[in-house]
Short mmCIF file of C-alpha atoms and ligand atoms in Angstrom, two decimals:
data_model
loop_
_atom_site.label_atom_id
_atom_site.label_comp_id
_atom_site.label_asym_id
_atom_site.label_seq_id
_atom_site.Cartn_x
_atom_site.Cartn_y
_atom_site.Cartn_z
CA MET A 1 92.44 146.68 120.50
CA LYS A 2 93.68 143.76 122.46
CA GLU A 3 95.13 140.49 121.38
CA GLU A 4 93.86 137.19 122.68
CA LYS A 5 95.37 133.77 122.45
CA PHE A 6 93.91 130.31 122.04
CA GLU A 7 96.01 127.45 123.30
CA PHE A 8 95.45 124.09 124.88
CA GLN A 9 97.39 121.37 126.57
CA TYR A 10 97.50 117.76 125.50
CA GLU A 11 99.40 114.71 126.59
CA VAL A 12 102.08 113.05 124.47
CA TYR A 13 103.09 109.46 125.13
CA ASN A 14 106.03 107.78 123.42
CA ASP A 15 103.95 104.70 122.71
CA ILE A 16 100.98 102.65 123.84
CA SER A 17 102.92 101.05 126.70
CA GLU A 18 102.79 104.36 128.61
CA LEU A 19 98.98 104.49 128.60
CA ASP A 20 96.83 103.19 131.42
CA GLU A 21 95.14 99.84 130.87
CA LYS A 22 91.76 101.21 129.70
CA ASP A 23 93.21 103.66 127.19
CA ALA A 24 95.68 101.07 125.87
CA TRP A 25 92.85 98.59 125.37
CA LEU A 26 90.72 101.17 123.53
CA LEU A 27 93.61 102.14 121.26
CA THR A 28 94.35 98.50 120.50
CA GLU A 29 90.72 98.09 119.44
CA ALA A 30 90.92 101.18 117.21
CA ARG A 31 94.10 99.91 115.59
CA SER A 32 92.47 96.55 114.96
CA VAL A 33 89.13 97.83 113.64
CA THR A 34 90.87 99.72 110.81
CA GLU A 35 90.64 96.34 109.03
CA GLN A 36 86.87 96.87 108.74
CA ALA A 37 87.21 100.15 106.87
CA TYR A 38 86.00 100.28 103.27
CA ALA A 39 88.66 102.46 101.68
CA PRO A 40 89.44 101.13 98.18
CA TYR A 41 90.00 104.64 96.82
CA SER A 42 92.26 106.28 99.40
CA ASN A 43 93.63 103.06 100.89
CA PHE A 44 93.58 105.05 104.14
CA HIS A 45 91.79 102.86 106.67
CA VAL A 46 90.58 104.66 109.79
CA GLY A 47 89.18 103.10 112.94
CA ALA A 48 87.48 104.88 115.82
CA VAL A 49 86.34 103.15 119.00
CA ALA A 50 84.33 104.84 121.75
CA MET A 51 83.95 103.98 125.40
CA LEU A 52 80.61 105.22 126.66
CA GLU A 53 79.58 106.34 130.12
CA ASN A 54 77.47 103.18 130.46
CA GLY A 55 80.53 101.01 129.79
CA GLU A 56 79.50 100.04 126.28
CA ILE A 57 81.99 100.05 123.40
CA VAL A 58 81.04 101.20 119.89
CA ALA A 59 83.29 101.20 116.82
CA GLY A 60 83.24 102.97 113.48
CA THR A 61 85.37 102.90 110.33
CA ASN A 62 85.54 105.07 107.25
CA GLN A 63 83.23 103.99 104.42
CA GLU A 64 84.15 105.32 101.00
CA ASN A 65 82.13 105.44 97.80
CA ALA A 66 82.80 105.58 94.05
CA SER A 67 81.00 108.91 94.26
CA TYR A 68 83.70 110.32 96.52
CA PRO A 69 81.72 112.91 98.53
CA VAL A 70 79.32 110.16 99.62
CA GLY A 71 82.08 108.61 101.70
CA ILE A 72 81.96 109.14 105.44
CA CYS A 73 84.70 109.29 108.05
CA ALA A 74 85.11 106.76 110.84
CA GLU A 75 84.36 109.35 113.52
CA ARG A 76 80.97 110.26 112.07
CA VAL A 77 80.07 106.63 111.38
CA LEU A 78 80.88 106.04 115.05
CA LEU A 79 78.89 108.98 116.42
CA GLY A 80 75.87 108.05 114.31
CA SER A 81 75.98 104.52 115.69
CA VAL A 82 76.43 105.69 119.27
CA ALA A 83 73.49 108.08 119.00
CA THR A 84 71.32 105.35 117.49
CA ILE A 85 72.25 102.42 119.71
CA HIS A 86 72.74 104.34 122.98
CA PRO A 87 70.79 107.60 122.66
CA ASN A 88 71.97 110.46 124.87
CA VAL A 89 74.69 108.39 126.56
CA PRO A 90 77.86 110.49 126.95
CA VAL A 91 81.04 109.32 125.26
CA ILE A 92 83.98 109.23 127.65
CA SER A 93 86.81 108.53 125.22
CA ILE A 94 87.37 107.81 121.55
CA ALA A 95 90.55 106.16 120.27
CA ILE A 96 91.33 106.85 116.62
CA SER A 97 93.92 105.04 114.52
CA TYR A 98 94.63 104.26 110.87
CA SER A 99 96.41 101.83 108.60
CA SER A 100 97.49 101.91 104.98
CA ASP A 101 99.55 99.88 102.55
CA GLU A 102 100.87 103.10 101.03
CA VAL A 103 101.88 105.33 103.93
CA LYS A 104 103.47 104.63 107.28
CA SER A 105 101.14 104.51 110.24
CA ASP A 106 103.64 105.71 112.81
CA HIS A 107 102.22 109.03 114.06
CA PRO A 108 98.88 110.31 115.38
CA ILE A 109 96.24 111.69 113.02
CA SER A 110 93.44 113.96 114.12
CA PRO A 111 89.83 114.26 112.97
CA CYS A 112 89.01 116.32 109.86
CA GLY A 113 87.17 119.62 110.19
CA MET A 114 83.75 118.12 109.55
CA CYS A 115 84.28 115.46 112.22
CA ARG A 116 85.50 118.08 114.68
CA GLN A 117 82.17 119.85 114.24
CA SER A 118 80.29 116.57 114.82
CA LEU A 119 82.34 115.70 117.89
CA LEU A 120 81.68 119.14 119.36
CA GLU A 121 77.95 118.79 118.75
CA TYR A 122 77.95 115.42 120.52
CA GLU A 123 79.81 116.89 123.48
CA THR A 124 77.32 119.75 123.66
CA ARG A 125 74.20 117.61 123.42
CA THR A 126 75.39 115.18 126.10
CA LYS A 127 77.05 117.90 128.21
CA HIS A 128 80.20 115.80 128.52
CA PRO A 129 83.70 116.24 127.09
CA ILE A 130 85.06 113.53 124.81
CA ARG A 131 88.69 112.51 125.37
CA LEU A 132 90.48 111.77 122.14
CA ILE A 133 93.28 109.18 122.02
CA LEU A 134 95.12 109.55 118.72
CA SER A 135 97.80 107.24 117.34
CA GLY A 136 98.93 105.26 114.31
CA GLN A 137 99.56 101.52 114.44
CA VAL A 138 102.79 102.28 116.30
CA GLY A 139 104.51 105.27 117.82
CA LYS A 140 103.45 108.37 119.71
CA VAL A 141 100.03 108.78 121.25
CA TYR A 142 98.27 112.12 121.79
CA VAL A 143 95.54 112.44 124.39
CA ILE A 144 93.32 115.51 124.14
CA ASN A 145 90.86 116.04 126.97
CA THR A 146 88.00 117.53 124.97
CA ALA A 147 87.19 117.64 121.26
CA LYS A 148 86.25 121.29 121.79
CA PHE A 149 89.95 122.16 121.83
CA LEU A 150 90.21 121.16 118.17
CA LEU A 151 87.64 123.66 116.94
CA PRO A 152 88.16 127.19 118.22
CA PHE A 153 85.51 129.74 117.22
CA ALA A 154 83.13 126.90 116.43
CA PHE A 155 79.72 127.54 114.96
CA THR A 156 77.21 126.11 117.42
CA SER A 157 73.47 125.99 118.08
CA ASP A 158 73.89 129.11 120.25
CA GLU A 159 74.04 131.11 117.02
CA LEU A 160 70.62 129.83 115.94
CA ILE A 161 68.65 131.02 118.94
ZN1 LIG B 201 86.30 113.33 109.22
#
């Protein structure tokens, strides 16, 4: 028997002012686009904005439904749009933020398990890591260099061959 360890490094910034210009711009867009979320049930408005390898910007927001499981997260709305509008173009970075009338938006949130799986699949199919820039409307910012770090022991297409 031997023990193994999974760990990864990520960057922590005190606030948006410590980011470089491109990342700060992308995060500002993500913070702003939370206004487009349709979240009457959770009142948790999420915005995700991607910068693509071709320079294009694509945004997504969470879209809820009275039939709760029909709702879809901002990250998967975003990835579906990217894949449709710019097929096979790698995503360089995605900034993710949130807003709510009920809870403070002062710390980073990270993608749910289902979105982690989708992000990993997009990285794999485009053979390019996706940097994640995570932050609330104010406060600390986490930068994670690949979505793969968020899903150790992932189930992938390798298992289906
Ligand atoms: Zn999700």
